[in-house]
Amino acid sequence: MITTYLMKGNVISLIASVIILIGLILLDLRGLTYALSLPFILIMWIVWILALPSLYSYHESKLDKPKIMDYFALFAIIITFFGLILASLGNFTGIEIILIGYTLEPVAGISIYLTTKKINLTYSSLFFWGAVVFTAGLPLYLVNLGIISIIGDIIKMIGIVGLLTTNFLKDKH
């Protein structure tokens, strides 16, 4: 069964994933230069802000191997903060720094995976591997293959929805 904090973390992650998906699609449609546009930067700030309650919720949820989540997610948040500042100032290096921060997302997600696989291995795997594909796909925007990242984000969302639904159905019985 998913704890209240784990459920909150997953709901926040789902909301962030939907917002990220909007940004990824816009970036794919409008090209890499869109990454420094005001709408895209605002999307990134919203996602960054959502990372704070997400980290708190996951921290409080007593995940397996919690230090993996705590340290890697915190480093990702710090790194992306500095990247967002630079990107907000129009410096493309900020986007590159954000990308570095995002590489830590799947590592931090190991704790979530180890915990949620006990609930549902399929959905937990979709959540985790979707995050891996999403992250690995980000640099592929450079060669017009942003669709890989988009697919990864969608797979991740299917996993999150599945975990939330599985928990909801278990609570009803």
PDB file of C-alpha atoms in Angstrom:
ATOM      1  CA  MET A   1       0.000   0.000   0.000  1.00  0.00           C
ATOM      2  CA  ILE A   2       1.240   3.492  -0.814  1.00  0.00           C
ATOM      3  CA  THR A   3       1.702   5.758   2.185  1.00  0.00           C
ATOM      4  CA  THR A   4       0.078   9.166   2.164  1.00  0.00           C
ATOM      5  CA  TYR A   5       3.424  10.871   1.573  1.00  0.00           C
ATOM      6  CA  LEU A   6       4.356   8.504  -1.253  1.00  0.00           C
ATOM      7  CA  MET A   7       0.964   9.098  -2.828  1.00  0.00           C
ATOM      8  CA  LYS A   8       1.450  12.887  -2.545  1.00  0.00           C
ATOM      9  CA  GLY A   9       4.911  12.597  -4.085  1.00  0.00           C
ATOM     10  CA  ASN A  10       3.500  10.587  -6.971  1.00  0.00           C
ATOM     11  CA  VAL A  11       0.635  13.041  -7.525  1.00  0.00           C
ATOM     12  CA  ILE A  12       3.083  15.964  -7.578  1.00  0.00           C
ATOM     13  CA  SER A  13       5.340  14.006  -9.954  1.00  0.00           C
ATOM     14  CA  LEU A  14       2.365  13.354 -12.214  1.00  0.00           C
ATOM     15  CA  ILE A  15       1.440  17.051 -12.283  1.00  0.00           C
ATOM     16  CA  ALA A  16       5.063  17.955 -13.027  1.00  0.00           C
ATOM     17  CA  SER A  17       5.194  15.314 -15.768  1.00  0.00           C
ATOM     18  CA  VAL A  18       2.122  16.765 -17.471  1.00  0.00           C
ATOM     19  CA  ILE A  19       3.660  20.249 -17.361  1.00  0.00           C
ATOM     20  CA  ILE A  20       6.975  18.850 -18.612  1.00  0.00           C
ATOM     21  CA  LEU A  21       5.145  17.092 -21.448  1.00  0.00           C
ATOM     22  CA  ILE A  22       3.653  20.401 -22.568  1.00  0.00           C
ATOM     23  CA  GLY A  23       7.132  21.946 -22.547  1.00  0.00           C
ATOM     24  CA  LEU A  24       8.663  18.995 -24.399  1.00  0.00           C
ATOM     25  CA  ILE A  25       6.026  19.107 -27.121  1.00  0.00           C
ATOM     26  CA  LEU A  26       6.404  22.863 -27.542  1.00  0.00           C
ATOM     27  CA  LEU A  27      10.174  22.488 -27.707  1.00  0.00           C
ATOM     28  CA  ASP A  28       9.838  19.734 -30.308  1.00  0.00           C
ATOM     29  CA  LEU A  29       7.451  21.813 -32.424  1.00  0.00           C
ATOM     30  CA  ARG A  30       9.248  25.151 -32.146  1.00  0.00           C
ATOM     31  CA  GLY A  31      12.883  24.088 -32.075  1.00  0.00           C
ATOM     32  CA  LEU A  32      15.727  24.304 -29.629  1.00  0.00           C
ATOM     33  CA  THR A  33      15.801  28.098 -29.561  1.00  0.00           C
ATOM     34  CA  TYR A  34      12.394  27.922 -27.840  1.00  0.00           C
ATOM     35  CA  ALA A  35      14.248  26.696 -24.742  1.00  0.00           C
ATOM     36  CA  LEU A  36      15.138  30.307 -23.919  1.00  0.00           C
ATOM     37  CA  SER A  37      11.666  31.711 -24.551  1.00  0.00           C
ATOM     38  CA  LEU A  38       9.675  33.198 -21.699  1.00  0.00           C
ATOM     39  CA  PRO A  39       6.889  30.569 -21.869  1.00  0.00           C
ATOM     40  CA  PHE A  40       9.386  27.690 -21.721  1.00  0.00           C
ATOM     41  CA  ILE A  41      11.381  29.298 -18.897  1.00  0.00           C
ATOM     42  CA  LEU A  42       8.135  29.773 -16.935  1.00  0.00           C
ATOM     43  CA  ILE A  43       7.274  26.103 -17.473  1.00  0.00           C
ATOM     44  CA  MET A  44      10.703  25.141 -16.166  1.00  0.00           C
ATOM     45  CA  TRP A  45      10.317  27.351 -13.076  1.00  0.00           C
ATOM     46  CA  ILE A  46       6.929  25.792 -12.318  1.00  0.00           C
ATOM     47  CA  VAL A  47       8.429  22.310 -12.595  1.00  0.00           C
ATOM     48  CA  TRP A  48      11.338  23.377 -10.389  1.00  0.00           C
ATOM     49  CA  ILE A  49       8.960  24.743  -7.741  1.00  0.00           C
ATOM     50  CA  LEU A  50       7.013  21.463  -7.817  1.00  0.00           C
ATOM     51  CA  ALA A  51      10.257  19.585  -7.146  1.00  0.00           C
ATOM     52  CA  LEU A  52      10.372  21.025  -3.620  1.00  0.00           C
ATOM     53  CA  PRO A  53       7.120  19.536  -2.252  1.00  0.00           C
ATOM     54  CA  SER A  54       7.798  16.392  -4.273  1.00  0.00           C
ATOM     55  CA  LEU A  55      11.174  15.885  -2.585  1.00  0.00           C
ATOM     56  CA  TYR A  56       9.638  16.589   0.821  1.00  0.00           C
ATOM     57  CA  SER A  57       6.830  14.093   0.222  1.00  0.00           C
ATOM     58  CA  TYR A  58       9.198  11.391  -0.994  1.00  0.00           C
ATOM     59  CA  HIS A  59      11.559  12.089   1.911  1.00  0.00           C
ATOM     60  CA  GLU A  60       8.729  11.653   4.408  1.00  0.00           C
ATOM     61  CA  SER A  61       7.404   8.499   2.743  1.00  0.00           C
ATOM     62  CA  LYS A  62      10.084   6.214   4.200  1.00  0.00           C
ATOM     63  CA  LEU A  63      11.372   4.969   0.854  1.00  0.00           C
ATOM     64  CA  ASP A  64      13.749   2.047   0.591  1.00  0.00           C
ATOM     65  CA  LYS A  65      17.315   3.372   0.326  1.00  0.00           C
ATOM     66  CA  PRO A  66      16.141   6.915   1.203  1.00  0.00           C
ATOM     67  CA  LYS A  67      19.563   8.522   0.982  1.00  0.00           C
ATOM     68  CA  ILE A  68      19.610   7.890  -2.770  1.00  0.00           C
ATOM     69  CA  MET A  69      16.471  10.026  -3.132  1.00  0.00           C
ATOM     70  CA  ASP A  70      17.489  12.614  -0.587  1.00  0.00           C
ATOM     71  CA  TYR A  71      20.952  13.327  -1.948  1.00  0.00           C
ATOM     72  CA  PHE A  72      20.480  12.925  -5.687  1.00  0.00           C
ATOM     73  CA  ALA A  73      17.163  14.789  -5.805  1.00  0.00           C
ATOM     74  CA  LEU A  74      18.588  17.606  -3.680  1.00  0.00           C
ATOM     75  CA  PHE A  75      21.645  17.881  -5.955  1.00  0.00           C
ATOM     76  CA  ALA A  76      19.342  17.897  -9.005  1.00  0.00           C
ATOM     77  CA  ILE A  77      17.252  20.691  -7.497  1.00  0.00           C
ATOM     78  CA  ILE A  78      20.329  22.775  -6.683  1.00  0.00           C
ATOM     79  CA  ILE A  79      21.920  22.241 -10.098  1.00  0.00           C
ATOM     80  CA  THR A  80      18.727  23.037 -12.004  1.00  0.00           C
ATOM     81  CA  PHE A  81      18.213  26.162  -9.882  1.00  0.00           C
ATOM     82  CA  PHE A  82      21.496  27.603 -11.123  1.00  0.00           C
ATOM     83  CA  GLY A  83      20.681  26.497 -14.655  1.00  0.00           C
ATOM     84  CA  LEU A  84      17.298  28.198 -14.465  1.00  0.00           C
ATOM     85  CA  ILE A  85      18.866  31.429 -13.315  1.00  0.00           C
ATOM     86  CA  LEU A  86      21.248  31.433 -16.288  1.00  0.00           C
ATOM     87  CA  ALA A  87      18.507  30.406 -18.726  1.00  0.00           C
ATOM     88  CA  SER A  88      16.262  33.154 -17.335  1.00  0.00           C
ATOM     89  CA  LEU A  89      19.036  35.601 -18.193  1.00  0.00           C
ATOM     90  CA  GLY A  90      19.058  34.291 -21.777  1.00  0.00           C
ATOM     91  CA  ASN A  91      22.187  32.189 -21.459  1.00  0.00           C
ATOM     92  CA  PHE A  92      21.908  28.802 -23.228  1.00  0.00           C
ATOM     93  CA  THR A  93      24.502  27.360 -20.858  1.00  0.00           C
ATOM     94  CA  GLY A  94      21.664  27.409 -18.322  1.00  0.00           C
ATOM     95  CA  ILE A  95      19.751  24.863 -20.441  1.00  0.00           C
ATOM     96  CA  GLU A  96      22.843  22.659 -20.505  1.00  0.00           C
ATOM     97  CA  ILE A  97      23.157  22.904 -16.721  1.00  0.00           C
ATOM     98  CA  ILE A  98      19.467  22.036 -16.325  1.00  0.00           C
ATOM     99  CA  LEU A  99      20.115  18.971 -18.477  1.00  0.00           C
ATOM    100  CA  ILE A 100      22.928  17.936 -16.136  1.00  0.00           C
ATOM    101  CA  GLY A 101      20.579  18.322 -13.172  1.00  0.00           C
ATOM    102  CA  TYR A 102      17.943  16.202 -14.878  1.00  0.00           C
ATOM    103  CA  THR A 103      20.408  13.342 -15.337  1.00  0.00           C
ATOM    104  CA  LEU A 104      20.111  12.808 -11.588  1.00  0.00           C
ATOM    105  CA  GLU A 105      16.321  12.247 -11.760  1.00  0.00           C
ATOM    106  CA  PRO A 106      16.452   8.533 -12.627  1.00  0.00           C
ATOM    107  CA  VAL A 107      19.159   7.962 -10.020  1.00  0.00           C
ATOM    108  CA  ALA A 108      16.995   9.566  -7.343  1.00  0.00           C
ATOM    109  CA  GLY A 109      14.087   7.501  -8.648  1.00  0.00           C
ATOM    110  CA  ILE A 110      15.818   4.262  -7.665  1.00  0.00           C
ATOM    111  CA  SER A 111      14.443   4.741  -4.141  1.00  0.00           C
ATOM    112  CA  ILE A 112      10.917   5.152  -5.479  1.00  0.00           C
ATOM    113  CA  TYR A 113      11.324   2.107  -7.717  1.00  0.00           C
ATOM    114  CA  LEU A 114      12.602  -0.106  -4.891  1.00  0.00           C
ATOM    115  CA  THR A 115       9.618   0.902  -2.767  1.00  0.00           C
ATOM    116  CA  THR A 116       6.847   0.857  -5.363  1.00  0.00           C
ATOM    117  CA  LYS A 117       7.859  -2.402  -7.052  1.00  0.00           C
ATOM    118  CA  LYS A 118       6.368  -4.105  -3.984  1.00  0.00           C
ATOM    119  CA  ILE A 119       3.029  -2.529  -4.894  1.00  0.00           C
ATOM    120  CA  ASN A 120       3.095  -3.225  -8.625  1.00  0.00           C
ATOM    121  CA  LEU A 121       6.231  -4.200 -10.512  1.00  0.00           C
ATOM    122  CA  THR A 122       4.852  -3.297 -13.944  1.00  0.00           C
ATOM    123  CA  TYR A 123       3.756   0.228 -13.062  1.00  0.00           C
ATOM    124  CA  SER A 124       6.834   0.835 -10.955  1.00  0.00           C
ATOM    125  CA  SER A 125       9.013  -0.230 -13.878  1.00  0.00           C
ATOM    126  CA  LEU A 126       7.098   2.021 -16.277  1.00  0.00           C
ATOM    127  CA  PHE A 127       7.577   4.949 -13.882  1.00  0.00           C
ATOM    128  CA  PHE A 128      11.303   4.300 -13.469  1.00  0.00           C
ATOM    129  CA  TRP A 129      12.219   3.340 -17.046  1.00  0.00           C
ATOM    130  CA  GLY A 130      10.029   6.102 -18.433  1.00  0.00           C
ATOM    131  CA  ALA A 131      12.106   8.558 -16.396  1.00  0.00           C
ATOM    132  CA  VAL A 132      15.291   6.991 -17.779  1.00  0.00           C
ATOM    133  CA  VAL A 133      14.055   7.282 -21.388  1.00  0.00           C
ATOM    134  CA  PHE A 134      12.811  10.842 -20.751  1.00  0.00           C
ATOM    135  CA  THR A 135      16.201  11.883 -19.408  1.00  0.00           C
ATOM    136  CA  ALA A 136      18.232  10.033 -22.038  1.00  0.00           C
ATOM    137  CA  GLY A 137      16.052  11.618 -24.721  1.00  0.00           C
ATOM    138  CA  LEU A 138      16.686  15.209 -23.677  1.00  0.00           C
ATOM    139  CA  PRO A 139      20.022  15.590 -25.501  1.00  0.00           C
ATOM    140  CA  LEU A 140      18.387  14.079 -28.585  1.00  0.00           C
ATOM    141  CA  TYR A 141      16.595  17.387 -29.140  1.00  0.00           C
ATOM    142  CA  LEU A 142      19.923  18.455 -30.661  1.00  0.00           C
ATOM    143  CA  VAL A 143      19.364  16.012 -33.528  1.00  0.00           C
ATOM    144  CA  ASN A 144      15.592  16.487 -33.852  1.00  0.00           C
ATOM    145  CA  LEU A 145      14.727  13.318 -31.907  1.00  0.00           C
ATOM    146  CA  GLY A 146      12.932  15.011 -29.011  1.00  0.00           C
ATOM    147  CA  ILE A 147      10.119  12.519 -29.516  1.00  0.00           C
ATOM    148  CA  ILE A 148      12.183  10.008 -27.504  1.00  0.00           C
ATOM    149  CA  SER A 149      12.014  12.242 -24.445  1.00  0.00           C
ATOM    150  CA  ILE A 150       8.297  12.836 -25.027  1.00  0.00           C
ATOM    151  CA  ILE A 151       7.661   9.078 -25.197  1.00  0.00           C
ATOM    152  CA  GLY A 152       9.669   8.565 -22.002  1.00  0.00           C
ATOM    153  CA  ASP A 153       7.636  11.190 -20.176  1.00  0.00           C
ATOM    154  CA  ILE A 154       4.380   9.557 -21.318  1.00  0.00           C
ATOM    155  CA  ILE A 155       5.586   6.115 -20.190  1.00  0.00           C
ATOM    156  CA  LYS A 156       6.556   7.623 -16.833  1.00  0.00           C
ATOM    157  CA  MET A 157       3.077   9.133 -16.460  1.00  0.00           C
ATOM    158  CA  ILE A 158       1.413   5.800 -17.296  1.00  0.00           C
ATOM    159  CA  GLY A 159       3.468   4.222 -14.518  1.00  0.00           C
ATOM    160  CA  ILE A 160       2.508   6.904 -12.007  1.00  0.00           C
ATOM    161  CA  VAL A 161      -1.188   6.719 -12.895  1.00  0.00           C
ATOM    162  CA  GLY A 162      -1.029   2.933 -12.655  1.00  0.00           C
ATOM    163  CA  LEU A 163       0.560   3.075  -9.201  1.00  0.00           C
ATOM    164  CA  LEU A 164      -1.987   5.605  -7.986  1.00  0.00           C
ATOM    165  CA  THR A 165      -4.869   3.596  -9.442  1.00  0.00           C
ATOM    166  CA  THR A 166      -3.559   0.312  -8.013  1.00  0.00           C
ATOM    167  CA  ASN A 167      -3.340   1.903  -4.582  1.00  0.00           C
ATOM    168  CA  PHE A 168      -6.802   3.478  -4.901  1.00  0.00           C
ATOM    169  CA  LEU A 169      -8.365   0.141  -5.866  1.00  0.00           C
ATOM    170  CA  LYS A 170      -6.591  -1.672  -3.004  1.00  0.00           C
ATOM    171  CA  ASP A 171      -7.897   0.919  -0.536  1.00  0.00           C
ATOM    172  CA  LYS A 172     -11.470   0.347  -1.804  1.00  0.00           C
ATOM    173  CA  HIS A 173     -11.354  -3.385  -1.023  1.00  0.00           C
TER     174      HIS A 173
END
